[in-house]
mmCIF file of C-alpha atoms in Angstrom:
data_model
loop_
_atom_site.group_PDB
_atom_site.id
_atom_site.type_symbol
_atom_site.label_atom_id
_atom_site.label_comp_id
_atom_site.label_asym_id
_atom_site.label_seq_id
_atom_site.Cartn_x
_atom_site.Cartn_y
_atom_site.Cartn_z
ATOM 1 C CA MET A 1 -13.750 -10.830 31.106
ATOM 2 C CA GLU A 2 -14.399 -7.975 28.729
ATOM 3 C CA TYR A 3 -13.681 -8.590 25.069
ATOM 4 C CA VAL A 4 -10.993 -6.348 23.681
ATOM 5 C CA PRO A 5 -11.417 -5.528 19.972
ATOM 6 C CA LYS A 6 -8.391 -6.555 17.818
ATOM 7 C CA LEU A 7 -6.937 -4.574 14.997
ATOM 8 C CA VAL A 8 -5.057 -6.568 12.476
ATOM 9 C CA TYR A 9 -2.601 -4.239 10.765
ATOM 10 C CA ASP A 10 0.230 -4.487 8.166
ATOM 11 C CA ASP A 11 3.279 -4.401 10.416
ATOM 12 C CA ASP A 12 5.642 -3.833 7.333
ATOM 13 C CA CYS A 13 3.896 -0.529 6.727
ATOM 14 C CA TYR A 14 4.948 2.676 8.485
ATOM 15 C CA PHE A 15 1.678 4.403 7.866
ATOM 16 C CA CYS A 16 -0.289 1.361 9.009
ATOM 17 C CA THR A 17 1.778 1.212 12.166
ATOM 18 C CA TRP A 18 1.135 4.978 12.826
ATOM 19 C CA SER A 19 -2.563 4.454 12.268
ATOM 20 C CA ALA A 20 -2.776 1.321 14.533
ATOM 21 C CA THR A 21 -0.722 3.207 17.248
ATOM 22 C CA PHE A 22 -3.177 6.111 17.070
ATOM 23 C CA ALA A 23 -6.110 3.791 17.611
ATOM 24 C CA VAL A 24 -4.540 1.740 20.287
ATOM 25 C CA ARG A 25 -3.449 4.740 22.309
ATOM 26 C CA ARG A 26 -6.989 6.254 22.259
ATOM 27 C CA GLY A 27 -9.172 3.208 22.561
ATOM 28 C CA ASN A 28 -9.445 -0.189 24.106
ATOM 29 C CA ILE A 29 -8.071 -1.895 21.048
ATOM 30 C CA GLN A 30 -5.347 -4.565 20.836
ATOM 31 C CA PRO A 31 -2.990 -4.492 17.823
ATOM 32 C CA VAL A 32 -2.286 -7.749 15.994
ATOM 33 C CA ARG A 33 0.497 -7.969 13.458
ATOM 34 C CA LEU A 34 -0.571 -9.187 10.069
ATOM 35 C CA SER A 35 2.680 -11.139 9.569
ATOM 36 C CA GLU A 36 1.971 -13.078 12.836
ATOM 37 C CA VAL A 37 -1.585 -13.906 11.541
ATOM 38 C CA GLN A 38 -0.057 -15.072 8.202
ATOM 39 C CA ASP A 39 2.452 -17.262 10.092
ATOM 40 C CA GLY A 40 -0.196 -18.616 12.403
ATOM 41 C CA GLU A 41 1.624 -17.201 15.372
ATOM 42 C CA SER A 42 -0.791 -14.483 16.436
ATOM 43 C CA ARG A 43 -2.796 -14.305 19.696
ATOM 44 C CA LEU A 44 -6.014 -14.541 17.668
ATOM 45 C CA ARG A 45 -8.318 -17.295 19.025
ATOM 46 C CA ASP A 46 -9.531 -19.992 16.637
ATOM 47 C CA PHE A 47 -13.025 -18.355 16.376
ATOM 48 C CA GLU A 48 -11.472 -14.998 15.604
ATOM 49 C CA ARG A 49 -9.271 -16.473 12.903
ATOM 50 C CA GLU A 50 -12.298 -18.232 11.444
ATOM 51 C CA HIS A 51 -14.293 -14.964 11.165
ATOM 52 C CA LEU A 52 -11.514 -13.171 9.207
ATOM 53 C CA PRO A 53 -12.534 -12.820 5.485
ATOM 54 C CA GLU A 54 -10.671 -14.760 2.887
ATOM 55 C CA ASP A 55 -8.878 -11.685 1.675
ATOM 56 C CA PHE A 56 -8.070 -10.380 5.055
ATOM 57 C CA GLU A 57 -4.460 -9.728 3.995
ATOM 58 C CA GLU A 58 -5.573 -6.980 1.611
ATOM 59 C CA CYS A 59 -6.434 -4.461 4.278
ATOM 60 C CA ALA A 60 -6.973 -3.695 7.890
ATOM 61 C CA GLN A 61 -9.308 -5.902 9.834
ATOM 62 C CA LEU A 62 -11.074 -5.015 13.063
ATOM 63 C CA LEU A 63 -12.570 -7.852 15.239
ATOM 64 C CA THR A 64 -15.064 -6.779 17.827
ATOM 65 C CA GLU A 65 -17.400 -8.874 19.862
ATOM 66 C CA ASP A 66 -20.185 -8.548 17.317
ATOM 67 C CA ALA A 67 -18.652 -8.057 13.966
ATOM 68 C CA VAL A 68 -15.601 -8.092 11.707
ATOM 69 C CA TYR A 69 -14.922 -4.790 9.944
ATOM 70 C CA SER A 70 -12.618 -4.566 6.898
ATOM 71 C CA CYS A 71 -10.583 -1.760 5.199
ATOM 72 C CA GLY A 72 -12.149 1.657 5.577
ATOM 73 C CA ALA A 73 -14.936 0.194 7.835
ATOM 74 C CA ALA A 74 -12.199 -1.174 10.188
ATOM 75 C CA THR A 75 -10.502 2.183 10.353
ATOM 76 C CA GLU A 76 -13.668 4.003 10.837
ATOM 77 C CA GLU A 77 -14.836 1.624 13.626
ATOM 78 C CA ALA A 78 -11.580 1.868 15.343
ATOM 79 C CA LEU A 79 -11.906 5.641 15.445
ATOM 80 C CA VAL A 80 -15.491 5.232 16.847
ATOM 81 C CA ILE A 81 -14.113 2.954 19.503
ATOM 82 C CA ALA A 82 -11.301 5.439 20.265
ATOM 83 C CA GLY A 83 -13.764 8.285 20.681
ATOM 84 C CA VAL A 84 -12.451 10.222 17.699
ATOM 85 C CA LEU A 85 -15.620 9.780 15.621
ATOM 86 C CA PRO A 86 -19.194 9.965 17.230
ATOM 87 C CA ARG A 87 -21.065 6.674 16.949
ATOM 88 C CA ARG A 88 -24.580 7.847 16.254
ATOM 89 C CA PRO A 89 -23.751 10.051 13.197
ATOM 90 C CA ILE A 90 -21.498 7.327 11.815
ATOM 91 C CA GLU A 91 -24.210 4.693 12.191
ATOM 92 C CA PHE A 92 -26.558 7.016 10.426
ATOM 93 C CA LEU A 93 -24.068 7.588 7.580
ATOM 94 C CA ARG A 94 -23.360 3.895 6.998
ATOM 95 C CA ARG A 95 -26.978 3.684 5.765
ATOM 96 C CA PHE A 96 -25.909 5.399 2.521
ATOM 97 C CA THR A 97 -24.198 3.631 -0.248
ATOM 98 C CA THR A 98 -22.407 6.906 -1.282
ATOM 99 C CA TYR A 99 -20.923 7.374 2.150
ATOM 100 C CA ASN A 100 -19.578 3.772 2.290
ATOM 101 C CA TRP A 101 -18.165 4.078 -1.155
ATOM 102 C CA LEU A 102 -16.470 7.333 -0.222
ATOM 103 C CA ARG A 103 -14.992 5.821 3.023
ATOM 104 C CA GLU A 104 -13.645 2.825 1.091
ATOM 105 C CA LYS A 105 -12.330 5.035 -1.646
ATOM 106 C CA THR A 106 -10.502 7.158 0.755
ATOM 107 C CA TYR A 107 -9.122 4.203 2.573
ATOM 108 C CA HIS A 108 -7.753 2.684 -0.593
ATOM 109 C CA THR A 109 -6.376 5.825 -1.919
ATOM 110 C CA LEU A 110 -4.347 6.290 1.288
ATOM 111 C CA SER A 111 -3.408 2.656 1.280
ATOM 112 C CA ASN A 112 -2.128 2.689 -2.306
ATOM 113 C CA ASN A 113 -0.001 5.737 -1.509
ATOM 114 C CA ARG A 114 1.128 4.791 2.000
ATOM 115 C CA GLY A 115 4.733 5.247 1.080
ATOM 116 C CA ILE A 116 4.114 8.944 0.503
ATOM 117 C CA VAL A 117 1.691 9.292 3.323
ATOM 118 C CA ALA A 118 4.248 7.741 5.659
ATOM 119 C CA ASN A 119 6.524 10.677 5.107
ATOM 120 C CA VAL A 120 4.137 12.669 7.268
ATOM 121 C CA PHE A 121 2.202 10.008 9.219
ATOM 122 C CA GLY A 122 4.532 7.182 9.822
ATOM 123 C CA ARG A 123 6.082 5.074 12.651
ATOM 124 C CA ASP A 124 8.677 2.394 12.668
ATOM 125 C CA PRO A 125 6.873 -1.053 13.120
ATOM 126 C CA PRO A 126 5.672 -2.636 15.261
ATOM 127 C CA VAL A 127 3.032 -0.859 17.336
ATOM 128 C CA SER A 128 4.310 -2.611 20.518
ATOM 129 C CA ASP A 129 7.292 -0.217 20.354
ATOM 130 C CA HIS A 130 5.085 2.741 20.773
ATOM 131 C CA VAL A 131 2.400 1.818 23.398
ATOM 132 C CA PRO A 132 2.435 0.359 26.829
ATOM 133 C CA GLU A 133 2.664 -3.406 27.212
ATOM 134 C CA GLU A 134 -0.792 -3.607 28.733
ATOM 135 C CA ASP A 135 -2.204 -2.166 25.449
ATOM 136 C CA VAL A 136 -0.592 -4.942 23.465
ATOM 137 C CA TYR A 137 -1.254 -7.775 25.942
ATOM 138 C CA PRO A 138 -4.434 -6.755 27.869
ATOM 139 C CA ASP A 139 -4.686 -10.232 29.468
ATOM 140 C CA ARG A 140 -1.333 -9.543 31.262
ATOM 141 C CA ALA A 141 -2.635 -6.246 32.798
ATOM 142 C CA SER A 142 -3.362 -6.331 36.503
ATOM 143 C CA GLY A 143 -6.302 -4.114 36.347
ATOM 144 C CA LYS A 144 -8.733 -2.576 33.981
ATOM 145 C CA ARG A 145 -7.733 0.143 31.526
ATOM 146 C CA GLY A 146 -9.296 3.416 31.913
#
């Protein structure tokens, strides 16, 4: 069975819900509500939960088969998986400290102003209200996603 990357997002945030919906609709990514992770009720497996950083509640987390990405890196990798950003140039840019700093600075600027940003880019939580059920629960899907 193919591993489906999981995006842990703040399900109290309209901008976060919009962002997660965007990624889920375009890529093979499963949304996971932060509130459910905090309550211990999410569909994360034990090994996935164990790999989350201590401060996982501070920003978006993307769990892939090979790594855990946090904050700006999580958003960036979700966009790569979704085909919005090209993998090779992004992998090249990740070698540079200034690029990584700028990516994280941009993420945190948007995050710190998400109430304002949500006026333009926002959706009512949760993501499951905006995408097909098989995108939220890929294990229930009868066939592979294309």
